[in-house]
Coordinates of C-alpha atoms and ligand atoms in Angstrom, one line a residue:
X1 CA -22.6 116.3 23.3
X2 CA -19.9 115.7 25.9
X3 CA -21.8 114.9 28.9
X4 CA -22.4 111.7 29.2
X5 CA -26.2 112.0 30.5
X6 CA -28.3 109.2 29.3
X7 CA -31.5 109.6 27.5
X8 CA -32.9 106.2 27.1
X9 CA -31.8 102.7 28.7
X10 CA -33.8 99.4 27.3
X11 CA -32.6 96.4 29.7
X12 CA -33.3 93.1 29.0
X13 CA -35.9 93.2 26.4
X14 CA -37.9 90.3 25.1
X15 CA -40.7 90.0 22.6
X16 CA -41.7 86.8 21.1
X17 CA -44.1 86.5 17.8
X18 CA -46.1 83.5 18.4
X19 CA -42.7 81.1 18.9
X20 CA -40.5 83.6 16.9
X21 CA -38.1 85.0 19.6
X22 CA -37.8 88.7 17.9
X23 CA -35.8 89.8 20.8
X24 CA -33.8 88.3 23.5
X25 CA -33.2 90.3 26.5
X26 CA -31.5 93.2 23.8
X27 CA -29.9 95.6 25.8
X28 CA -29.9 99.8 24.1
X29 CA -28.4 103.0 25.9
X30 CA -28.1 106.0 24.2
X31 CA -26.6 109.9 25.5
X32 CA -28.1 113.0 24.8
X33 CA -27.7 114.9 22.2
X34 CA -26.1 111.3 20.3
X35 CA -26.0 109.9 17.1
X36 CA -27.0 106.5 17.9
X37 CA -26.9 103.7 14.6
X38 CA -28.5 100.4 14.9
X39 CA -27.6 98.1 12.9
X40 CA -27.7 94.4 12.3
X41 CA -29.0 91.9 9.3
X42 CA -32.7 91.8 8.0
X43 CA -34.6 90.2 10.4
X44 CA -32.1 90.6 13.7
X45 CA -34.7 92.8 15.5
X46 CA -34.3 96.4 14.4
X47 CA -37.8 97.6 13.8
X48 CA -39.2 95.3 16.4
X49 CA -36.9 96.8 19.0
X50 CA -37.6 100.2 17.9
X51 CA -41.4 99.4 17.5
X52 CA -41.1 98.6 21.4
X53 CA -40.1 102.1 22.2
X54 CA -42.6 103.6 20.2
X55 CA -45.4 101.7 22.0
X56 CA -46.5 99.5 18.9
X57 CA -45.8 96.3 20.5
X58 CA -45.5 95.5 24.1
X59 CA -42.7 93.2 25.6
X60 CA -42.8 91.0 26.9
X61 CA -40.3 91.3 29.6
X62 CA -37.3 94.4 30.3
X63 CA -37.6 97.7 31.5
X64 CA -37.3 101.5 29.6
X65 CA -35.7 104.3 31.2
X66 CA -36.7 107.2 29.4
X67 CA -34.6 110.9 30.6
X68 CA -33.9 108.9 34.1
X69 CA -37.0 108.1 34.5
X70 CA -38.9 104.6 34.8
X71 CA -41.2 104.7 31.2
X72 CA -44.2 103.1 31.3
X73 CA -44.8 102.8 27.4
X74 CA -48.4 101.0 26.8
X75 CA -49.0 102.5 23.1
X76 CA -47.9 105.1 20.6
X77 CA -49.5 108.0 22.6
X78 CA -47.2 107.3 25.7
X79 CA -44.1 107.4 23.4
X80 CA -45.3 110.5 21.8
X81 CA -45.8 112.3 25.6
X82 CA -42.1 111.3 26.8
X83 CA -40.4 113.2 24.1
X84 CA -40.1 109.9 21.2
X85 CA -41.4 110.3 17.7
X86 CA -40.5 107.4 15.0
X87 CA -40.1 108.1 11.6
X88 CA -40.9 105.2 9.9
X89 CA -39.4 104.9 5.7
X90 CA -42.8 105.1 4.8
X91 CA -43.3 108.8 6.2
X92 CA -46.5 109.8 7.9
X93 CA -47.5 113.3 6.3
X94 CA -50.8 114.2 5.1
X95 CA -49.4 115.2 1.2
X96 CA -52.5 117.8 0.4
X97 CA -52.2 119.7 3.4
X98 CA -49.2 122.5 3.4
X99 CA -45.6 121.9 5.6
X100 CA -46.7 124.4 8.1
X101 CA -50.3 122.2 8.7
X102 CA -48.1 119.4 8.4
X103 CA -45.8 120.4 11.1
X104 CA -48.0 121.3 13.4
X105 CA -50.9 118.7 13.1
X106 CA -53.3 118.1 15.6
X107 CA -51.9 121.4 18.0
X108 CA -52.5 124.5 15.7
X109 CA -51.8 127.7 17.3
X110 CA -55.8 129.3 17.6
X111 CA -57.0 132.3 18.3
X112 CA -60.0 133.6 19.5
X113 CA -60.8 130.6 20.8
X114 CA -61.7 128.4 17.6
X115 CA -59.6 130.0 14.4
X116 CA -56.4 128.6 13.2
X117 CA -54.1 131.4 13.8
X118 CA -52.5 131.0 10.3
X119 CA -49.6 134.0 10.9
X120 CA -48.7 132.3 13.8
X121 CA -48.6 128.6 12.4
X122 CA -46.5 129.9 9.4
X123 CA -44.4 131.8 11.4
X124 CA -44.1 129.0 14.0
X125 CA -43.0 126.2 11.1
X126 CA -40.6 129.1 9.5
X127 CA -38.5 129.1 12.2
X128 CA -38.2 125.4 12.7
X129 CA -37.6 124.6 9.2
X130 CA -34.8 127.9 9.3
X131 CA -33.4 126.2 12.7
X132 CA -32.5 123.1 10.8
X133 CA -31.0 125.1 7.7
X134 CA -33.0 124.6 5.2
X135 CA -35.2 126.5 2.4
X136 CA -38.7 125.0 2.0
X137 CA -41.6 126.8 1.6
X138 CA -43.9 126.2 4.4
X139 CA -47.2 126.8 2.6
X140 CA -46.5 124.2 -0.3
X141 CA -48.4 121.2 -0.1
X142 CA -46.1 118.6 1.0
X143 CA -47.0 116.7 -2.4
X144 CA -45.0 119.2 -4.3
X145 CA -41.9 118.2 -2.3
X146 CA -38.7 116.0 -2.8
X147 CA -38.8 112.9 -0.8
X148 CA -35.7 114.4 0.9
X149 CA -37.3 117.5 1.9
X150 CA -40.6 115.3 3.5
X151 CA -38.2 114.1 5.4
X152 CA -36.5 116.9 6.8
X153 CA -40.6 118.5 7.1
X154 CA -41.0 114.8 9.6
X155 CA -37.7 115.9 11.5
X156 CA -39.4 119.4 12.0
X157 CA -42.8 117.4 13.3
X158 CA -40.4 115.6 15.8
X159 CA -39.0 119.1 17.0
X160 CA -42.6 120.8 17.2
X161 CA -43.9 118.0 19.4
X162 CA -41.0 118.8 21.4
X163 CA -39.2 115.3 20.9
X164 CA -36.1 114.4 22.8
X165 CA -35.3 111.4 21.0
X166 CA -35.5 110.9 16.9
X167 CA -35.7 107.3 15.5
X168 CA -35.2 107.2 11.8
X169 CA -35.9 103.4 10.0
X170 CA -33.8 103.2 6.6
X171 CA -34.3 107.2 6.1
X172 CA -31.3 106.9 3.6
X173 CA -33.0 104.1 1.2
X174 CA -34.6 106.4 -1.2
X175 CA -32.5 109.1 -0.7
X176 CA -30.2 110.8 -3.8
X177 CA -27.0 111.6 -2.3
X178 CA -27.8 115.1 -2.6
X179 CA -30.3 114.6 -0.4
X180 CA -28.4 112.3 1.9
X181 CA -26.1 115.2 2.5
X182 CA -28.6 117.3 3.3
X183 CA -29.7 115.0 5.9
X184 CA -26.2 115.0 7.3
X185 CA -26.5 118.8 7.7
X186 CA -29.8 118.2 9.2
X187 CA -28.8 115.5 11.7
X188 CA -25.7 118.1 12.8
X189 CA -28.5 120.7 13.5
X190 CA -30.5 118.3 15.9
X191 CA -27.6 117.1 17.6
X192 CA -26.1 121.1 18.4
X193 CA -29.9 121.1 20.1
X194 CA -29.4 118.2 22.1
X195 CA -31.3 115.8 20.7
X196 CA -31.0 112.0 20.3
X197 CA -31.1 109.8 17.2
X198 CA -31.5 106.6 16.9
X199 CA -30.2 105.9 12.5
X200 CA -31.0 102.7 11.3
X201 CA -29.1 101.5 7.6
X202 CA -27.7 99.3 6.1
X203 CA -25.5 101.3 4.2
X204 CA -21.9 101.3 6.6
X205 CA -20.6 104.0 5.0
X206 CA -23.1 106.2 5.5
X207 CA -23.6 105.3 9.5
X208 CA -19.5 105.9 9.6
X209 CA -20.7 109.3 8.3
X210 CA -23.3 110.2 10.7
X211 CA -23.0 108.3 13.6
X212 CA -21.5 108.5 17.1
X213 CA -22.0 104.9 18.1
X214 CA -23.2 101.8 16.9
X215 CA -25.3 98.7 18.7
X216 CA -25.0 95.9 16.7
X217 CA -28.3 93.3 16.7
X218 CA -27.8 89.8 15.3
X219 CA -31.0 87.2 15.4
X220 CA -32.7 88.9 17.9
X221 CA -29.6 89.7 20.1
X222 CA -27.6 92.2 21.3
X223 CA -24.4 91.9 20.2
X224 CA -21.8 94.9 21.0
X225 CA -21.5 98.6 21.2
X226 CA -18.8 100.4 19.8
X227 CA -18.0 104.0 19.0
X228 CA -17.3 104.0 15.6
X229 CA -14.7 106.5 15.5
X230 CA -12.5 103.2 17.6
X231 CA -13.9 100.6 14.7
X232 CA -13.3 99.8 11.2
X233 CA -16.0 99.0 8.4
X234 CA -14.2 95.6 8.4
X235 CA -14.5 95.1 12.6
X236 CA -18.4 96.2 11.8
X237 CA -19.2 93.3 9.5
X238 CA -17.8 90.7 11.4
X239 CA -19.8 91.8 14.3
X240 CA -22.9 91.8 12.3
X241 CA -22.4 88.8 10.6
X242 CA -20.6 87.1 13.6
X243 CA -17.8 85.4 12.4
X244 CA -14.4 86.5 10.2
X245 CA -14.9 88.0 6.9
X246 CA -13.8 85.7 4.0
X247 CA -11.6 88.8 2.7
X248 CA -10.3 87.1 -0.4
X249 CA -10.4 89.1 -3.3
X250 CA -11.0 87.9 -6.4
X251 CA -8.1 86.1 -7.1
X252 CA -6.4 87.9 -10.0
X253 CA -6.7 85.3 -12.8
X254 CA -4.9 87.0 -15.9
X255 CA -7.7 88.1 -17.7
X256 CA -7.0 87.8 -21.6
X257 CA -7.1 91.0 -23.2
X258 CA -8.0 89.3 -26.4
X259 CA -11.5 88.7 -26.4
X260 CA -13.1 92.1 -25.9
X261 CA -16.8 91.3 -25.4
X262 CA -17.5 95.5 -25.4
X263 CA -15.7 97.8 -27.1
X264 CA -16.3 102.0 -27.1
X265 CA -14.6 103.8 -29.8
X266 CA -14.7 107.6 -29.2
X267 CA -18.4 107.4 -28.0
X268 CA -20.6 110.5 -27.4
X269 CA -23.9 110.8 -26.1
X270 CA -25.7 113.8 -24.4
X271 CA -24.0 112.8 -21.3
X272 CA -20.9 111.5 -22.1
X273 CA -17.7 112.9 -24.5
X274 CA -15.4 110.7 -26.2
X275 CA -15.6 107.4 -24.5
X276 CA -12.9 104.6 -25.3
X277 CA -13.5 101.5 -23.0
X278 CA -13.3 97.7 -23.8
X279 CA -14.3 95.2 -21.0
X280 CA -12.9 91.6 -21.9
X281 CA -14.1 87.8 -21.6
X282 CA -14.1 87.5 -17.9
X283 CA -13.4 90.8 -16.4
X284 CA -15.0 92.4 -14.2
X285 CA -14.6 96.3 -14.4
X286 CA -15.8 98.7 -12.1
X287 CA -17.4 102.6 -12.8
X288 CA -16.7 104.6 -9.9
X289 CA -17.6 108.4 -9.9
X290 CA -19.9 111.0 -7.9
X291 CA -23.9 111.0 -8.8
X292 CA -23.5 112.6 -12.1
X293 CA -20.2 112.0 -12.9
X294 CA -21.4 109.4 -16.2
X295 CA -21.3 106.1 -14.5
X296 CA -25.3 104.8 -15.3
X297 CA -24.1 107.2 -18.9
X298 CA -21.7 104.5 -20.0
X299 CA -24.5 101.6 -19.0
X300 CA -27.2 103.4 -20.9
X301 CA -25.1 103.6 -23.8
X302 CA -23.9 100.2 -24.0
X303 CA -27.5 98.9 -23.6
X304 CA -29.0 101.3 -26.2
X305 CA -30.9 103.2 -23.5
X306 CA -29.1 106.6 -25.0
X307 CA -28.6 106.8 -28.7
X308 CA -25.0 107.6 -29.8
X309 CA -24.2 110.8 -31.2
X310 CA -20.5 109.7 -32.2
X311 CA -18.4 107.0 -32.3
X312 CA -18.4 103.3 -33.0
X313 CA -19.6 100.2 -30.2
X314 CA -18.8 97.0 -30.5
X315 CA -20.4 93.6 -28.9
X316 CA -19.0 90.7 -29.1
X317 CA -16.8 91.6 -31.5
X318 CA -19.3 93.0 -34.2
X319 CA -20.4 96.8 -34.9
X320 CA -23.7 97.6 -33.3
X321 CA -26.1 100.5 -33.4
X322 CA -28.6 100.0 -31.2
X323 CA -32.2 101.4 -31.3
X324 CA -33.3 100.3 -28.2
X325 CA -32.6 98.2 -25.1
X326 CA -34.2 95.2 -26.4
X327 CA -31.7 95.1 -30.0
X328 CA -29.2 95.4 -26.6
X329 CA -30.7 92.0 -25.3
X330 CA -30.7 90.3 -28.2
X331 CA -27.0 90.5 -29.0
X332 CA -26.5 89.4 -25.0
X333 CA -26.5 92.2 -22.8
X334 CA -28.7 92.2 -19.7
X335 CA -28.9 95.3 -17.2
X336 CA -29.4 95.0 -13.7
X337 CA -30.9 98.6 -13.0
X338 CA -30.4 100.2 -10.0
X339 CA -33.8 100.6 -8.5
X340 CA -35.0 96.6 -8.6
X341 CA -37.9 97.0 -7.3
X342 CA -39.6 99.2 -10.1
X343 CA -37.0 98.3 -13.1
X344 CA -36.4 94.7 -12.7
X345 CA -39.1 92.7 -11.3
X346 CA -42.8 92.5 -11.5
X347 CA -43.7 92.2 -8.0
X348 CA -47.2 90.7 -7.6
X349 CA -45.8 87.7 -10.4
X350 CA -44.2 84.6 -9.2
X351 CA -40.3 83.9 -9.1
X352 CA -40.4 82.1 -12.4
X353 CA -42.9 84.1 -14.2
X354 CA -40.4 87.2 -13.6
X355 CA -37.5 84.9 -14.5
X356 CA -38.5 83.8 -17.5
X357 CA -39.8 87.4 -19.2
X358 CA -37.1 87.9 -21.8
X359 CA -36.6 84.2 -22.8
X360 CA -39.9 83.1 -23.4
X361 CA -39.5 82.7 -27.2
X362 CA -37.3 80.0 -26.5
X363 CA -40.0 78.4 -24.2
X364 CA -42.7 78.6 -27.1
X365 CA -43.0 75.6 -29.4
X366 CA -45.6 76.8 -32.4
X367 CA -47.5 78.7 -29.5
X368 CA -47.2 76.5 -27.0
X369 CA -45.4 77.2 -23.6
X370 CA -42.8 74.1 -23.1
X371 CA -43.6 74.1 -19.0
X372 CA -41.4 71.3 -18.1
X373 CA -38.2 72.3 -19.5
X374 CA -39.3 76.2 -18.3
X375 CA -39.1 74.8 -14.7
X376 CA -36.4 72.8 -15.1
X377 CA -33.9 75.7 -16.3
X378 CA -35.6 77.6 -13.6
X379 CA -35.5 75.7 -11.3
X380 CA -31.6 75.4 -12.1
X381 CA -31.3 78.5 -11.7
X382 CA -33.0 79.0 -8.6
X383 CA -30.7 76.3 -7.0
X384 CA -27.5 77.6 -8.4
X385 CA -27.8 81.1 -7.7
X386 CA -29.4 80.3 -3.9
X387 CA -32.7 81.9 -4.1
X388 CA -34.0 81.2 -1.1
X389 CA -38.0 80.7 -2.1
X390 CA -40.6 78.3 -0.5
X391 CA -40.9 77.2 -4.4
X392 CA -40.4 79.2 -7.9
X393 CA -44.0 79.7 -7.5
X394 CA -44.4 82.2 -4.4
X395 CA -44.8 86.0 -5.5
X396 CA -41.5 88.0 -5.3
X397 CA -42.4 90.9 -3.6
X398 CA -42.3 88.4 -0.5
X399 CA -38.5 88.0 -1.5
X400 CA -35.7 89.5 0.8
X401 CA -33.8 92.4 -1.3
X402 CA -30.9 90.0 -1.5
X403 CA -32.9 87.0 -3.0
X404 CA -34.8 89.4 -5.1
X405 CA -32.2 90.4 -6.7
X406 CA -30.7 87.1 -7.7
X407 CA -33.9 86.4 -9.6
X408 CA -33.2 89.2 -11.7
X409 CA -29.6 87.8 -12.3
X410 CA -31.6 84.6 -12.9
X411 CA -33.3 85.4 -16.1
X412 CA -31.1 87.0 -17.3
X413 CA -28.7 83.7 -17.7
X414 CA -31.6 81.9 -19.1
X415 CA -31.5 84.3 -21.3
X416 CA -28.3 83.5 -22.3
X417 CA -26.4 87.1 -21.9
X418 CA -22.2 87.0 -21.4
X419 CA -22.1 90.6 -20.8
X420 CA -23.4 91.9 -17.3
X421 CA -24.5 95.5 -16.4
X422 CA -24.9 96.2 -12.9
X423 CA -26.0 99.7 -11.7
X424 CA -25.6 99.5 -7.5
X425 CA -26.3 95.7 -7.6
X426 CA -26.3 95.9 -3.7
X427 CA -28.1 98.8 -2.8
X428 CA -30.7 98.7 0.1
X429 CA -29.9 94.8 0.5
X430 CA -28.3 93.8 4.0
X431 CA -25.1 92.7 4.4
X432 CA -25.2 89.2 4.2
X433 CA -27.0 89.1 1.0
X434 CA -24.6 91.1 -0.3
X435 CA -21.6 88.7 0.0
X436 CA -24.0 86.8 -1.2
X437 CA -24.2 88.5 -4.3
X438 CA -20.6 89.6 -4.8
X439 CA -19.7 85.8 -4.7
X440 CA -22.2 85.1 -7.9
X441 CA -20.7 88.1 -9.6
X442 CA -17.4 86.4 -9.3
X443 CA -18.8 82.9 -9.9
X444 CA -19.8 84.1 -13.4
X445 CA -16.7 86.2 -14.3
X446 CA -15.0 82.8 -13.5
X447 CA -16.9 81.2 -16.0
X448 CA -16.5 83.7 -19.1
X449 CA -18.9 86.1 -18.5
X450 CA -18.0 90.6 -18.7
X451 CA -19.7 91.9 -16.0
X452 CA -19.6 95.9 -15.4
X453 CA -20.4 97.3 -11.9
X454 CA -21.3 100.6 -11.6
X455 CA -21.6 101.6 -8.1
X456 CA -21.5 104.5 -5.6
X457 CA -19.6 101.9 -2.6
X458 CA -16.0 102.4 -3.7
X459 CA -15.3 99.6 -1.0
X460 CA -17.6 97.2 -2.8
X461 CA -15.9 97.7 -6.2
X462 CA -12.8 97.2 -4.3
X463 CA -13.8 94.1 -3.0
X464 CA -15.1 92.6 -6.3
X465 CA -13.8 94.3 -9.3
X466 CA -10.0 93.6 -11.3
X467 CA -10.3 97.1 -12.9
X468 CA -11.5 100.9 -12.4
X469 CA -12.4 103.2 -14.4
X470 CA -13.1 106.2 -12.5
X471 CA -15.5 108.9 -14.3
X472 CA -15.8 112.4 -13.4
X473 CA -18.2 114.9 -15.7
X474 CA -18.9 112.7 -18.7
X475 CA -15.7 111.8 -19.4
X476 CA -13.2 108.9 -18.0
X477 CA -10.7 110.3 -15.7
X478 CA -8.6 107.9 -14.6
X479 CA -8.3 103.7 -14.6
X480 CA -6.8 101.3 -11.8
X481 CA -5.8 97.8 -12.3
X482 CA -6.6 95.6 -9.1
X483 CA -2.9 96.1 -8.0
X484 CA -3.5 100.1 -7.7
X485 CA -6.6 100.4 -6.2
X486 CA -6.2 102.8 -3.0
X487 CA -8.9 104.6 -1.6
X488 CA -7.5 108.0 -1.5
X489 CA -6.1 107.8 -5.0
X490 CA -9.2 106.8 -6.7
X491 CA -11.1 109.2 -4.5
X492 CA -9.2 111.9 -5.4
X493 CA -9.6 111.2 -9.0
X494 CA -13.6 111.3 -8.6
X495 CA -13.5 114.5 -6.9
X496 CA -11.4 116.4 -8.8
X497 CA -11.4 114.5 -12.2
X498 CA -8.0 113.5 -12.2
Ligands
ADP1 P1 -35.1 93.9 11.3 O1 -35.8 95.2 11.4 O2 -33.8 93.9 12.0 O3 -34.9 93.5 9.9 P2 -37.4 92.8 12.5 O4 -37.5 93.5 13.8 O5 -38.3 93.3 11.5 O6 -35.9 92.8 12.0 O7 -37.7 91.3 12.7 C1 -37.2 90.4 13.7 C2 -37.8 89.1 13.6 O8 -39.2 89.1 14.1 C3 -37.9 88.5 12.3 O9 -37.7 87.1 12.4 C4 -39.3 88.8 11.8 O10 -39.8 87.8 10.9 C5 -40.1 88.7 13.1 N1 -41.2 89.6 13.2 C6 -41.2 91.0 13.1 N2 -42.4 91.5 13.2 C7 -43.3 90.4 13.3 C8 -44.7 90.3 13.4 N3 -45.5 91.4 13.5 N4 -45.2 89.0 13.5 C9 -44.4 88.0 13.5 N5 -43.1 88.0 13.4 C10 -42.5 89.2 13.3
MG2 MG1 -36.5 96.6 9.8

């Protein structure tokens, strides 16, 4: 850090896909020893820019300067040799073979001539996995390790092939926040030894965290550099979306505290103690806390996920004890869980065969599936929420995050539920999908529905919710009305429980 010595230039770099212009002459420098984020919408020419550097694709026009010198970068080999090593999300380690093999791969230390010097390679990958800070045992199998730890075991890889320059796609999207901090400590580490990284995330708070600058990408263009110590989250959107941020918030309609469509009464579960919380008939209400602090708690007990061990629950207005999420979904409750992908959707099915999974009862007539009026409430939906689909027909594991995610929304209003449960409705979706998806959350609070949105972004709840409630250990520490909500205050609360 401090001297301002360049490690890498790209100038000018092009790469069209068979008439899709991926990049236009995108422009990239990055100092030694730098924190470098790049960032920009799906499909604005992150990977494909990075995949350039590593030698996957060619350009088709622009010039690398890798360490001063003219690169010549023809595949993944000549990327490797100048001192670049990619971690893609999907992470390239061979999971039966220990960390130490791992590390190392393809240049164990010999001796004699022909026999793996094993002391040496373990004491080799002990010291680079100490340099970084962190306790893993070298000789497990990687399959025994956290998804966190692979990661830090890929870092290491990049340091034993003597890498100058770290890329890292998404490395925060399957990351607990544990583990994201770990990361952080990591990242410090690499940076004290002079060496570059190029973060890619979506997650803006989380670059603010980590990075030194930012180059912002939009459709396949550069777009600006900015140190982000000089720019605020707000200054970061705009650029990536490329024009002004509609910054309304939800416009406080009084919300009637009348009609309580949820009502806790002194509830206790394994994870929560004494829990009193009503959401009302348009409201929606916001669970802020650390990882642990009770916020999925309070969705799992309102959707029968975690029996109650005290206390009374009300929905709708009538006592309920549920058994199980599905007595939850017939009284009108519909979760939105946090990891889509594996707890929402049914990936190789189509858009309205996912849509229409808990409502197909009402679609059955003496055994018969009633496919016309099926497609016409789904298509409905698929038009009012914005799913953009080639038809209700295409597989959804071909849908963006953003779009995938409204389907889940989608059946759950043909499924007739008032009263919403989101765990981190945005996570790992970009940016414009997210406004996206804030503005439906609204759309529906406007028309009657509760919605609850728990979520680790205390700017997003910000942005979207008219109350608080912040939780800290199992219990509820503290509550905001719109009018109150400051950063620092409900911050404060979260860490320290009050
Ligand atoms: P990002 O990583 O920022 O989300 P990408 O670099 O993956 O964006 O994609 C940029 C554009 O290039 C997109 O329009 C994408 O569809 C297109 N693209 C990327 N890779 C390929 C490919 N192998 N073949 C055709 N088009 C591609
Ligand atoms: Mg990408």
């Amino acid at each position: 850090m401090g001297e301002n010595k360049l490690i890498l230039e790209m100038r000018g770099i092009s790469k069209d896909f068979s008439g899709v212009q991926a990049l236009k002459k995108v422009n990239l420098s990055v100092e030694a020893g730098e924190v470098h984020c790049l960032i920009g919408a799906n499909g604005a020419g992150k990977s494909t820019l990075m995949k350039v550097l590593a030698g996957v694709y060619s350009m088709d026009e622009g010039e690398i300067i890798f360490d001063q010198k003219q690169a010549n970068i023809t595949n993944p080999i000549s990327s490797n040799r100048l001192g670049i090593a990619v971690i893609y999300q999907e992470l390239s380690l061979l999971p039966n073979l220990s960390v130490a093999e791992n590390i190392f791969i393809g240049k164990y230390p010999r001796k004699y001539r022909y026999l793996l010097d094993w002391a040496e390679l373990t004491k080799k990958s002990r010291a680079l996995i100490d340099s970084l800070g962190i306790k893993i045992d070298v000789m497990e199998p990687v399959s025994c390790l956290s998804i966190g730890h692979r990661q830090i075991v890929e870092l290491a890889k990049a340091l034993a092939s003597n890498a100058k320059l770290i890329v890292m796609d998404e490395p925060s999207a399957t990351l607990s926040s544990e583990e994201f901090e770990t990361l952080v400590r990591v990242i410090q580490e690499l940076k004290n030894k002079g060496i570059s990284i190029i973060y890619i995330s979506h997650r803006l708070e989380e670059l603010f965290r980590v990075g030194d600058k930012v180059t912002v990408l939009r459709d396949g263009q550069y777009v600006a550099t900015k140190q982000l110590k000089e720019i605020t989250q707000d200054q970061l959107v705009e650029l990536i979306i490329g024009h002004a941020l509609s910054k309304e918030k939800k416009p406080k309609v009084p919300i009637s505290t009348i009609e309580e469509l949820v009502t806790m009464k002194d509830i206790h579960t394994n994870k929560l103690t004494s829990i009193n919380l009503s959401l009302y008939k348009g409201e929606i209400l916001g669970l802020y806390g650390l990882v642990g602090s009770g916020r999925t708690e309070i969705l799992r007990a309102i959707y029968g996920a975690d029996p109650l061990q005290k206390g009374e629950l009300y929905i709708n207005g009538g006592k309920v004890k549920f058994r199980s999420p599905a007595e939850a979904m017939k009284k009108g409750i519909a979760l939105v869980p946090e990891s889509r992908k594996t707890q929402g959707l049914l990936l190789n099915l189509s858009v309205w065969e996912n849509a229409v999974v808990p409502s197909l009862k009402n679609y059955t007539w003496f055994g018969l599936l009633r496919y016309s009026t099926m497609f016409k409430h789904v298509n409905e939906q698929v038009e009012q929420l914005m799913v953009v689909t080639p038809s209700i027909r295409a597989s959804v594991k071909n849908l963006s995050g953003g779009n995938q995610q409204k389907v889940v929304i989608a059946k759950w209003l043909l499924k007739n539920s008032n009263i919403l449960l989101f765990d981190e409705p945005t996570q790992g979706i970009d940016i414009g999908a997210k406004e996206e998806v804030y503005k439906i959350i609204k759309g529906l609070s406007d028309k009657g529905f509760g919605v609850i949105v728990a979520s680790s972004e205390l700017a997003e709840l910000v942005q979207l919710c008219d109350r608080m409630v912040v939780m800290f250990n199992g219990n509820i520490a503290g509550e905001f009305q719109q009018e109150d909500f400051r950063d620092d205050a409900i911050l404060h609360c979260a860490v320290t429980g009050g």
